[in-house]
CSV table of C-alpha atoms in Angstrom, one decimal:
chain,number,residue,atom,x,y,z
A,1,GLN,CA,99.2,113.6,89.4
A,2,VAL,CA,98.9,111.1,92.2
A,3,PHE,CA,98.6,108.3,89.7
A,4,GLU,CA,101.6,109.5,87.7
A,5,SER,CA,103.9,109.4,90.8
A,6,VAL,CA,102.6,105.9,91.6
A,7,ALA,CA,103.2,104.8,88.1
A,8,LYS,CA,106.8,106.1,88.1
A,9,LYS,CA,107.6,104.5,91.5
A,10,TYR,CA,106.0,101.2,90.3
A,11,ASP,CA,109.1,99.7,88.9
A,12,VAL,CA,111.3,100.8,91.8
A,13,MET,CA,108.8,99.3,94.3
A,14,ASN,CA,108.7,96.0,92.4
A,15,ASP,CA,112.5,95.7,92.6
A,16,SER,CA,112.5,96.6,96.2
A,17,MET,CA,109.7,94.4,97.3
A,18,THR,CA,110.9,91.3,95.5
A,19,LEU,CA,114.6,92.1,95.7
A,20,GLY,CA,114.7,92.1,91.9
A,21,ILE,CA,113.3,88.6,91.7
A,22,HIS,CA,110.3,89.7,89.8
A,23,ARG,CA,112.6,90.1,86.7
A,24,VAL,CA,113.4,86.4,86.9
A,25,TRP,CA,109.7,85.5,87.2
A,26,LYS,CA,109.0,87.5,84.1
A,27,ASP,CA,111.9,85.9,82.2
A,28,ILE,CA,110.5,82.4,83.1
A,29,LEU,CA,107.1,83.5,81.8
A,30,MET,CA,108.7,84.4,78.5
A,31,HIS,CA,110.6,81.1,78.3
A,32,LYS,CA,107.4,79.2,79.0
A,33,MET,CA,105.7,81.1,76.2
A,34,ASN,CA,108.6,80.4,73.8
A,35,PRO,CA,107.1,82.6,71.1
A,36,CYS,CA,108.2,82.3,67.5
A,37,PRO,CA,108.5,85.2,65.1
A,38,GLY,CA,105.1,86.2,63.7
A,39,THR,CA,103.3,85.9,67.1
A,40,LEU,CA,100.7,88.5,68.0
A,41,LEU,CA,100.8,89.0,71.7
A,42,LEU,CA,98.2,90.9,73.9
A,43,ASP,CA,99.7,91.9,77.2
A,44,VAL,CA,96.9,93.0,79.5
A,45,ALA,CA,97.6,95.2,82.6
A,46,GLY,CA,101.1,95.4,81.2
A,47,GLY,CA,101.4,99.2,81.8
A,48,THR,CA,105.1,99.8,82.2
A,49,GLY,CA,106.0,97.3,79.5
A,50,ASP,CA,108.1,94.6,81.3
A,51,ILE,CA,106.5,91.7,79.4
A,52,ALA,CA,106.3,93.5,76.1
A,53,PHE,CA,110.0,94.4,76.1
A,54,ARG,CA,111.0,90.8,77.0
A,55,PHE,CA,108.7,89.5,74.2
A,56,ILE,CA,110.4,91.7,71.7
A,57,ASN,CA,113.9,90.7,72.9
A,58,TYR,CA,113.0,87.0,72.8
A,59,VAL,CA,111.4,87.1,69.3
A,60,ARG,CA,114.3,89.2,68.0
A,61,SER,CA,116.9,86.6,69.2
A,62,VAL,CA,114.9,83.7,67.8
A,63,ARG,CA,114.7,85.6,64.5
A,64,GLN,CA,118.4,86.2,64.5
A,65,ARG,CA,119.1,82.5,64.9
A,66,GLN,CA,116.5,81.8,62.1
A,67,LEU,CA,118.3,84.1,59.8
A,68,GLN,CA,121.7,82.6,60.6
A,69,ARG,CA,120.4,79.1,59.9
A,70,LYS,CA,119.0,80.3,56.6
A,71,LEU,CA,122.3,81.9,55.6
A,72,LYS,CA,124.1,78.6,56.4
A,73,GLN,CA,121.7,76.7,54.1
A,74,HIS,CA,122.3,79.1,51.2
A,75,GLN,CA,125.7,77.5,50.5
A,76,ASN,CA,124.9,76.8,46.7
A,77,LEU,CA,123.4,80.2,45.9
A,78,SER,CA,125.1,83.0,44.0
A,79,TRP,CA,126.3,86.0,45.9
A,80,GLN,CA,123.6,88.1,44.3
A,81,GLU,CA,120.9,85.7,45.6
A,82,ILE,CA,122.3,85.6,49.1
A,83,PHE,CA,122.5,89.4,49.2
A,84,GLU,CA,118.9,89.8,48.0
A,85,SER,CA,117.5,87.3,50.5
A,86,TYR,CA,119.5,88.9,53.3
A,87,GLN,CA,118.2,92.4,52.4
A,88,LYS,CA,114.7,91.1,52.5
A,89,ASP,CA,115.0,89.7,55.9
A,90,LYS,CA,117.1,92.4,57.4
A,91,PHE,CA,114.2,94.8,57.5
A,92,ASN,CA,112.2,92.3,59.3
A,93,SER,CA,114.1,91.8,62.5
A,94,LEU,CA,111.0,90.9,64.4
A,95,GLY,CA,109.6,88.6,61.8
A,96,ASP,CA,106.2,90.4,61.9
A,97,SER,CA,105.8,89.7,65.6
A,98,GLN,CA,103.7,92.3,67.4
A,99,VAL,CA,102.8,93.1,71.0
A,100,VAL,CA,99.8,95.2,72.1
A,101,VAL,CA,100.1,96.5,75.6
A,102,CYS,CA,96.7,97.1,77.1
A,103,ASP,CA,96.2,98.8,80.5
A,104,ILE,CA,93.3,100.5,82.3
A,105,ASN,CA,95.6,103.2,83.7
A,106,ARG,CA,96.7,106.0,81.4
A,107,GLU,CA,99.6,107.0,83.6
A,108,MET,CA,101.1,103.5,83.5
A,109,LEU,CA,100.9,103.5,79.7
A,110,LYS,CA,102.6,106.9,79.7
A,111,VAL,CA,105.5,105.5,81.8
A,112,GLY,CA,105.6,102.4,79.5
A,113,LYS,CA,105.9,104.6,76.4
A,114,GLN,CA,108.6,106.7,78.0
A,115,LYS,CA,110.6,103.5,78.9
A,116,ALA,CA,110.2,102.2,75.4
A,117,GLN,CA,111.6,105.3,73.9
A,118,HIS,CA,114.4,105.4,76.5
A,119,LEU,CA,115.3,101.8,75.8
A,120,GLY,CA,115.0,102.1,72.1
A,121,TYR,CA,111.9,99.9,71.4
A,122,SER,CA,109.9,101.2,68.5
A,123,GLU,CA,108.6,98.7,66.1
A,124,GLY,CA,106.1,95.9,66.8
A,125,LEU,CA,104.8,97.7,69.8
A,126,SER,CA,101.4,99.4,70.4
A,127,TRP,CA,99.8,100.9,73.5
A,128,VAL,CA,96.0,100.7,74.1
A,129,LEU,CA,93.9,102.0,77.0
A,130,GLY,CA,91.4,99.4,77.9
A,131,ASN,CA,89.6,97.4,80.6
A,132,ALA,CA,90.4,93.7,81.1
A,133,GLU,CA,86.8,93.0,81.7
A,134,GLU,CA,85.8,94.6,78.4
A,135,LEU,CA,88.6,94.5,75.9
A,136,PRO,CA,88.5,96.9,72.9
A,137,PHE,CA,89.4,94.2,70.5
A,138,ASP,CA,87.6,91.9,68.1
A,139,ASP,CA,87.2,88.1,68.6
A,140,ASP,CA,89.9,85.6,67.6
A,141,LYS,CA,92.6,88.2,67.2
A,142,PHE,CA,95.7,87.2,69.2
A,143,ASP,CA,98.0,84.2,69.4
A,144,VAL,CA,98.9,84.7,73.0
A,145,TYR,CA,97.3,86.6,75.9
A,146,THR,CA,99.3,87.4,79.0
A,147,ILE,CA,98.4,89.1,82.3
A,148,ALA,CA,101.3,89.6,84.7
A,149,PHE,CA,100.5,90.7,88.2
A,150,GLY,CA,97.3,92.3,86.9
A,151,ILE,CA,94.5,89.8,87.3
A,152,ARG,CA,94.6,90.3,91.1
A,153,ASN,CA,93.4,93.8,90.6
A,154,VAL,CA,90.4,92.9,88.4
A,155,THR,CA,87.0,93.0,90.1
A,156,ARG,CA,85.4,90.3,88.0
A,157,ILE,CA,88.1,87.8,87.3
A,158,ASP,CA,85.6,85.6,85.5
A,159,LEU,CA,84.8,88.4,83.0
A,160,ALA,CA,88.5,89.0,82.4
A,161,LEU,CA,89.0,85.3,81.7
A,162,GLN,CA,86.0,85.3,79.3
A,163,GLU,CA,87.4,88.3,77.5
A,164,ALA,CA,90.8,86.6,77.2
A,165,TYR,CA,89.1,83.5,75.7
A,166,ARG,CA,87.1,85.7,73.2
A,167,VAL,CA,90.1,87.7,71.8
A,168,LEU,CA,92.4,84.7,71.4
A,169,LYS,CA,92.5,82.8,68.1
A,170,PRO,CA,91.6,79.1,68.2
A,171,GLY,CA,94.9,77.4,69.2
A,172,GLY,CA,95.8,80.6,71.2
A,173,ARG,CA,97.4,80.4,74.6
A,174,PHE,CA,96.4,82.1,77.9
A,175,LEU,CA,99.2,82.8,80.3
A,176,CYS,CA,98.8,84.3,83.8
A,177,LEU,CA,101.6,85.3,86.2
A,178,GLU,CA,100.4,86.1,89.6
A,179,PHE,CA,101.0,85.9,93.3
A,180,SER,CA,99.6,82.7,94.7
A,181,HIS,CA,99.6,80.6,97.9
A,182,VAL,CA,102.5,79.1,99.8
A,183,SER,CA,101.5,75.7,101.3
A,184,ASN,CA,104.8,75.0,103.1
A,185,PRO,CA,104.0,76.1,106.7
A,186,LEU,CA,107.4,77.4,107.7
A,187,LEU,CA,107.9,79.3,104.5
A,188,SER,CA,104.4,80.6,104.7
A,189,ARG,CA,105.2,82.2,108.1
A,190,LEU,CA,108.4,83.8,106.9
A,191,TYR,CA,106.6,85.0,103.8
A,192,ASP,CA,103.8,86.5,105.9
A,193,LEU,CA,106.3,88.1,108.3
A,194,TYR,CA,108.1,89.7,105.3
A,195,SER,CA,104.9,90.7,103.6
A,196,PHE,CA,103.2,92.4,106.6
A,197,GLN,CA,106.2,93.8,108.4
A,198,VAL,CA,108.5,94.9,105.6
A,199,ILE,CA,106.4,95.7,102.5
A,200,PRO,CA,104.2,98.5,103.9
A,201,VAL,CA,107.3,100.1,105.3
A,202,LEU,CA,108.9,99.9,101.8
A,203,GLY,CA,105.8,101.4,100.4
A,204,GLU,CA,106.0,104.3,102.9
A,205,VAL,CA,109.7,105.0,102.5
A,206,ILE,CA,109.9,104.6,98.7
A,207,ALA,CA,106.5,105.7,97.5
A,208,GLY,CA,105.2,107.6,100.5
A,209,ASP,CA,102.2,105.3,100.4
A,210,TRP,CA,101.8,102.8,103.3
A,211,ARG,CA,98.1,102.1,102.6
A,212,SER,CA,98.4,100.9,99.0
A,213,TYR,CA,101.0,98.4,99.8
A,214,GLN,CA,99.2,97.2,103.0
A,215,TYR,CA,96.3,96.7,100.7
A,216,LEU,CA,98.5,94.9,98.1
A,217,VAL,CA,99.7,92.4,100.8
A,218,GLU,CA,96.1,91.8,102.0
A,219,SER,CA,94.8,91.4,98.5
A,220,ILE,CA,97.4,88.7,97.7
A,221,ARG,CA,96.1,86.7,100.6
A,222,GLN,CA,92.6,87.0,99.3
A,223,PHE,CA,93.3,86.0,95.8
A,224,PRO,CA,92.2,82.4,94.8
A,225,PRO,CA,94.9,79.8,95.3
A,226,GLN,CA,96.4,77.7,92.5
A,227,GLU,CA,93.7,75.0,92.1
A,228,GLU,CA,90.8,77.5,92.4
A,229,LEU,CA,92.2,79.8,89.7
A,230,LYS,CA,92.8,76.7,87.5
A,231,ALA,CA,89.1,75.8,87.8
A,232,MET,CA,88.1,79.4,87.0
A,233,ILE,CA,90.3,79.3,83.8
A,234,GLU,CA,88.7,76.0,82.8
A,235,ASP,CA,85.2,77.5,83.4
A,236,ALA,CA,86.0,80.2,80.8
A,237,GLY,CA,86.5,77.5,78.2
A,238,PHE,CA,90.2,76.9,78.2
A,239,PHE,CA,91.7,73.4,77.9
A,240,LYS,CA,94.9,71.8,79.0
A,241,VAL,CA,95.0,74.2,82.0
A,242,ASN,CA,98.0,73.7,84.3
A,243,TYR,CA,100.1,75.8,86.6
A,244,ASP,CA,103.7,76.0,87.7
A,245,ASN,CA,104.7,77.2,91.1
A,246,LEU,CA,107.7,79.6,91.4
A,247,ASN,CA,109.5,80.0,94.7
A,248,PHE,CA,107.2,77.5,96.5
A,249,GLY,CA,104.0,79.2,95.4
A,250,ILE,CA,104.8,82.8,96.2
A,251,VAL,CA,104.1,83.2,92.5
A,252,ALA,CA,102.4,80.9,90.0
A,253,ILE,CA,102.1,80.7,86.2
A,254,HIS,CA,98.8,79.4,84.9
A,255,SER,CA,98.5,78.3,81.3
A,256,GLY,CA,95.5,77.3,79.1
A,257,PHE,CA,94.6,76.9,75.5
A,258,LYS,CA,91.6,77.9,73.4
A,259,LEU,CA,91.0,74.9,71.2
B,1,MET,CA,96.8,95.4,111.0
B,2,GLY,CA,95.9,98.8,109.6
B,3,GLY,CA,92.4,100.1,110.1
B,4,TRP,CA,91.4,98.7,113.5
B,5,HIS,CA,92.8,100.3,116.7
B,6,GLN,CA,92.9,103.5,114.8
B,7,LEU,CA,93.3,106.1,117.6
B,8,TYR,CA,92.8,109.2,115.4
B,9,PRO,CA,92.1,109.9,111.7
B,10,GLY,CA,95.2,109.1,109.7
B,11,HIS,CA,96.7,106.9,112.4
B,12,ILE,CA,98.4,103.8,111.1
B,13,PRO,CA,99.2,101.3,114.0
B,14,THR,CA,102.6,99.8,113.7
B,15,SER,CA,104.5,97.0,115.4
B,16,PRO,CA,107.9,97.7,117.0
B,17,LEU,CA,109.7,96.0,114.2
B,18,GLN,CA,107.8,98.2,111.6
B,19,LYS,CA,108.7,101.3,113.6
B,20,ALA,CA,112.4,100.3,113.7
B,21,LEU,CA,112.4,99.7,109.9
B,22,LEU,CA,110.5,102.9,109.3
B,23,ALA,CA,113.0,104.9,111.4
B,24,ALA,CA,116.0,103.4,109.5
B,25,GLY,CA,114.4,103.7,106.1
B,26,SER,CA,113.1,107.3,106.6
B,27,ALA,CA,116.5,108.4,107.9
B,28,VAL,CA,118.2,107.1,104.8
B,29,MET,CA,115.6,108.4,102.4
B,30,ALA,CA,115.6,111.8,104.1
B,31,LEU,CA,119.4,112.1,103.6
B,32,CYS,CA,119.3,110.8,100.0
B,33,ASP,CA,116.4,112.9,98.8
B,34,PRO,CA,116.0,116.3,100.6
B,35,TYR,CA,112.7,116.9,99.0
B,36,ARG,CA,111.1,114.1,100.9
B,37,HIS,CA,109.7,116.2,103.7
B,38,ASP,CA,107.4,113.3,104.5
B,39,MET,CA,110.3,111.2,105.5
B,40,VAL,CA,111.5,113.7,108.0
B,41,ALA,CA,108.1,113.7,109.5
B,42,VAL,CA,108.0,109.9,109.6
B,43,LEU,CA,111.5,109.9,111.3
B,44,GLY,CA,110.2,112.3,113.9
B,45,GLU,CA,107.2,110.2,114.7
B,46,THR,CA,109.0,106.9,114.9
B,47,THR,CA,111.9,108.2,117.1
B,48,GLY,CA,110.0,110.5,119.3
B,49,CYS,CA,108.8,108.0,121.9
B,50,LEU,CA,110.9,109.5,124.7
B,51,ALA,CA,110.9,113.2,123.7
B,52,LEU,CA,107.1,113.5,123.0
B,53,PRO,CA,105.9,112.3,126.4
B,54,ASN,CA,108.5,114.7,127.9
B,55,LEU,CA,107.1,117.6,125.9
B,56,ARG,CA,103.6,116.7,126.8
B,57,ASP,CA,104.4,116.7,130.5
B,58,LYS,CA,106.1,120.1,130.2
B,59,MET,CA,102.9,121.4,128.6
B,60,LYS,CA,100.7,119.7,131.2
B,61,ASN,CA,102.6,121.3,134.1
B,62,HIS,CA,102.3,124.8,132.7
B,63,PRO,CA,99.0,126.8,132.8
B,64,GLU,CA,99.2,128.0,129.2
B,65,GLY,CA,100.5,124.7,127.9
B,66,TYR,CA,97.7,122.9,129.8
B,67,ARG,CA,95.1,125.0,128.1
B,68,ILE,CA,96.6,124.3,124.7
B,69,LEU,CA,96.4,120.6,125.4
B,70,GLN,CA,92.8,121.0,126.4
B,71,GLU,CA,91.6,123.2,123.6
B,72,ARG,CA,93.8,121.7,120.8
B,73,PRO,CA,94.2,124.8,118.7
B,74,ARG,CA,95.3,124.3,115.1
B,75,ILE,CA,97.2,126.8,112.9
B,76,ARG,CA,95.6,126.7,109.5
B,77,LEU,CA,94.8,129.2,106.8
B,78,SER,CA,91.1,128.4,107.4
B,79,THR,CA,91.4,129.4,111.1
B,80,LEU,CA,93.7,132.4,110.7
B,81,ASP,CA,92.2,135.8,110.0
B,82,MET,CA,94.9,136.8,107.6
B,83,ALA,CA,93.4,140.3,106.9
B,84,ARG,CA,93.3,141.1,110.6
B,85,LEU,CA,96.9,139.9,111.2
B,86,GLN,CA,98.1,142.0,108.2
B,87,GLY,CA,96.5,145.0,109.7
B,88,LEU,CA,98.4,144.7,113.0
B,89,PRO,CA,101.3,147.1,113.7
B,90,ASP,CA,104.8,146.2,112.4
B,91,GLY,CA,106.8,144.3,115.0
B,92,SER,CA,103.8,142.5,116.4
B,93,LEU,CA,103.8,138.7,116.3
B,94,GLY,CA,100.8,138.5,113.9
B,95,ARG,CA,102.2,141.1,111.4
B,96,GLU,CA,105.7,139.6,111.4
B,97,TYR,CA,104.3,136.0,111.1
B,98,VAL,CA,102.2,137.0,108.0
B,99,ARG,CA,105.3,138.8,106.6
B,100,PHE,CA,107.4,135.7,107.1
B,101,LEU,CA,104.8,133.5,105.3
B,102,GLU,CA,104.6,136.0,102.4
B,103,ASP,CA,108.4,136.6,102.1
B,104,ASN,CA,109.2,132.9,102.1
B,105,LYS,CA,106.1,131.9,100.1
B,106,VAL,CA,105.1,129.2,102.6
B,107,SER,CA,101.7,128.2,104.0
B,108,PRO,CA,100.8,126.7,107.4
B,109,ASP,CA,98.7,124.1,105.6
B,110,THR,CA,101.6,122.0,104.3
B,111,ARG,CA,102.4,120.4,107.6
B,112,MET,CA,102.0,116.6,107.5
B,113,PRO,CA,99.4,115.1,109.9
B,114,PRO,CA,100.9,112.4,112.1
B,115,LYS,CA,100.5,108.7,111.2
B,116,PHE,CA,102.8,106.6,113.3
B,117,VAL,CA,102.4,108.0,116.8
B,118,ASP,CA,100.4,105.5,118.9
B,119,ASP,CA,98.9,108.0,121.4
B,120,GLU,CA,96.3,110.4,120.5
B,121,GLU,CA,97.5,113.2,122.8
B,122,LEU,CA,101.1,112.8,121.7
B,123,ALA,CA,100.0,112.9,118.1
B,124,TYR,CA,98.6,116.4,118.9
B,125,VAL,CA,101.8,117.4,120.5
B,126,ILE,CA,103.9,116.6,117.4
B,127,GLN,CA,101.3,118.2,115.2
B,128,ARG,CA,101.5,121.4,117.4
B,129,TYR,CA,105.3,121.3,117.2
B,130,ARG,CA,105.0,121.1,113.3
B,131,GLU,CA,102.5,123.9,113.1
B,132,VAL,CA,104.4,126.2,115.4
B,133,HIS,CA,107.6,125.7,113.4
B,134,ASP,CA,106.9,128.8,111.2
B,135,LEU,CA,106.4,130.8,114.4
B,136,MET,CA,109.9,129.6,115.5
B,137,HIS,CA,111.2,131.1,112.2
B,138,THR,CA,109.5,134.4,113.0
B,139,LEU,CA,110.7,134.5,116.6
B,140,LEU,CA,114.2,133.7,115.7
B,141,GLY,CA,114.2,135.9,112.6
B,142,MET,CA,115.4,133.1,110.3
B,143,PRO,CA,114.3,132.6,106.7
B,144,THR,CA,113.5,129.3,105.1
B,145,ASN,CA,116.7,128.8,103.2
B,146,MET,CA,119.0,126.0,104.2
B,147,LEU,CA,121.0,128.0,106.6
B,148,GLY,CA,117.9,129.4,108.4
B,149,GLU,CA,116.4,125.9,108.6
B,150,VAL,CA,119.5,124.5,110.2
B,151,VAL,CA,119.6,127.3,112.8
B,152,VAL,CA,115.9,126.7,113.7
B,153,LYS,CA,116.7,122.9,113.9
B,154,TRP,CA,119.4,123.6,116.5
B,155,PHE,CA,117.1,125.7,118.6
B,156,GLU,CA,114.3,123.0,118.3
B,157,ALA,CA,116.8,120.2,119.1
B,158,ILE,CA,117.7,121.9,122.4
B,159,GLN,CA,114.1,122.8,123.2
B,160,THR,CA,112.3,119.5,122.3
B,161,GLY,CA,115.0,116.9,122.4
B,162,LEU,CA,113.4,115.2,119.4
B,163,PRO,CA,115.9,113.0,117.7
B,164,MET,CA,114.7,114.1,114.3
B,165,CYS,CA,115.7,117.7,115.2
B,166,VAL,CA,119.1,116.5,116.5
B,167,LEU,CA,119.7,114.6,113.3
B,168,GLY,CA,118.6,117.6,111.2
B,169,ALA,CA,120.8,119.9,113.1
B,170,ALA,CA,123.8,117.6,112.8
B,171,PHE,CA,123.4,116.6,109.1
B,172,GLY,CA,121.7,119.7,107.7
B,173,PRO,CA,125.0,121.7,107.5
B,174,VAL,CA,126.6,119.2,105.1
B,175,ARG,CA,125.0,120.9,102.2
B,176,LEU,CA,126.2,124.4,103.1
B,177,SER,CA,129.0,126.3,101.5
B,178,THR,CA,132.2,127.0,103.6
B,179,ARG,CA,131.3,130.7,104.1
B,180,LYS,CA,127.9,129.8,105.4
B,181,LEU,CA,129.3,127.1,107.6
B,182,GLN,CA,131.6,129.6,109.2
B,183,VAL,CA,128.8,132.0,110.0
B,184,LEU,CA,126.8,129.1,111.3
B,185,ALA,CA,129.5,127.8,113.5
B,186,THR,CA,130.8,131.1,114.9
B,187,GLU,CA,127.7,133.1,115.3
B,188,LEU,CA,124.4,131.4,114.6
B,189,VAL,CA,124.6,128.0,116.3
B,190,PRO,CA,126.1,129.4,119.6
B,191,TRP,CA,123.3,131.9,119.7
B,192,ALA,CA,120.7,129.2,118.9
B,193,ILE,CA,122.0,127.0,121.6
B,194,ARG,CA,122.2,129.7,124.2
B,195,SER,CA,118.6,130.8,123.4
B,196,GLY,CA,117.4,127.3,123.3
B,197,LEU,CA,118.8,126.6,126.8
B,198,ASN,CA,117.7,129.9,128.2
B,199,SER,CA,114.2,129.9,126.8
B,200,SER,CA,111.2,128.4,128.5
B,201,CYS,CA,109.3,125.8,126.5
B,202,VAL,CA,108.1,127.3,123.2
B,203,LEU,CA,105.1,124.9,123.1
B,204,ASN,CA,103.7,126.6,126.2
B,205,ILE,CA,102.8,129.7,124.4
B,206,TYR,CA,99.2,130.1,123.1
B,207,TYR,CA,100.4,132.0,120.0
B,208,GLU,CA,96.9,132.4,118.7
B,209,GLN,CA,96.1,134.6,121.6
B,210,ARG,CA,99.2,136.8,121.3
B,211,TRP,CA,99.1,138.1,117.8
B,212,GLU,CA,99.1,141.7,119.1
B,213,GLN,CA,102.2,141.1,121.3
B,214,PRO,CA,105.4,142.6,119.9
B,215,VAL,CA,107.9,140.0,118.8
B,216,GLU,CA,110.6,141.6,120.9
B,217,SER,CA,108.4,141.4,124.0
B,218,LEU,CA,107.6,137.7,123.4
B,219,ARG,CA,111.3,137.0,122.9
B,220,GLU,CA,112.1,138.6,126.2
B,221,GLU,CA,109.3,136.7,127.9
B,222,LEU,CA,110.5,133.4,126.6
B,223,GLY,CA,114.2,134.1,127.1
B,224,ILE,CA,115.3,134.1,123.4
B,225,PHE,CA,118.3,136.4,122.9
B,226,PRO,CA,118.2,138.9,120.0
B,227,PRO,CA,119.5,137.3,116.8
B,228,PRO,CA,123.0,138.2,115.7
B,229,ALA,CA,123.3,140.8,113.0
B,230,VAL,CA,124.6,138.6,110.2
B,231,PRO,CA,123.1,138.0,106.8
B,232,VAL,CA,121.3,134.6,106.5
């Protein structure tokens, strides 16, 4: 019951701690991914579904544009032919794209499913209970693997990265969105001040849980910085590994390919 | 920051800035969500820096209060002999206390332990205040509905000076109906204030050693006037 209340407050806490900016970070992740219809995505530690829903929205709008372009091209077909092709595509608004949300926490998945129902997401979405260090999937399955604000909580990051490599198809992409290190000294001090003074208070007031958010702030500081994480991703076998800093390094998106 | 300089189990050391933010945040949250009793507790701890030492000194300067500070009694189901209290005669403190717990379906074990008080003795004082709250209800003859709680808050505000009690007394009534507000304003609050001012410090009573004492006698000893004969 404790976990369920934490899971429910998770989204509220994210909005409060980051002043809603986490939504922008996740949008940027999706734009960087730029998935086309037919993509099979595995979102690890994605409990409450933020990345999954964005993926579905993105793929749906790409698909819409695809269909519109197709219709424009069908200038010389008969009405019957246009009607038939439209019918065929209409029932495929996602273009066979699919996202699997995998999380180690049952309560988070529960909240995610409730959100999906509430927001009207049904097709192309599945929810699986699993551990990032030992994924319940076969090799070479997915086109894209994402882990947003989850890898920080994994005990053996190297194992999670190896698993990510294993389940990706050749040509598949690894994407990680996570808190990272701010190098600018002035910003770093302001960020520390906000993190240590305000965030535990928010945790206490909103979630009744000072300690977890104190721990969160401390664990962010202990997480490997950008270059170190890049090296770890390369060690797992990924190529063309790079990272983009968001908000001066408060958050970073790391990307790599299985070739 | 948290973990070292821990003065008592459950203690979370906080900077002045954090205390200020906590006080503001808990006040807002307590008003927005009345089920967040933990926020009321946090508000009490972060704003009690003047009232708590005051209370502690009152206890120190009184023989019975002094003993309480030394012996640190706790009111918990595990320490109370419920069977014995139930067997006491009607009208006695013990019997009426148990009757209150049963009628209102409350337990002494739901009181929050202090977290943000940076003095181990003051942490006990606020804990004692919380654990004695149900006895206040018994002494004042007030149930745990909204009206009863507000009346007790008025009494406690006068007695302890804790800002959290003052805020509770001032803002509690906003959720009451007009009829109840009328009873509150004309009968109950004036009585609570008179009793609060007239009574000696309620934290200076070693309640655990007075279960056999009749409630009426304890009221007289403290200086609490008999409750007005109105439905609460």
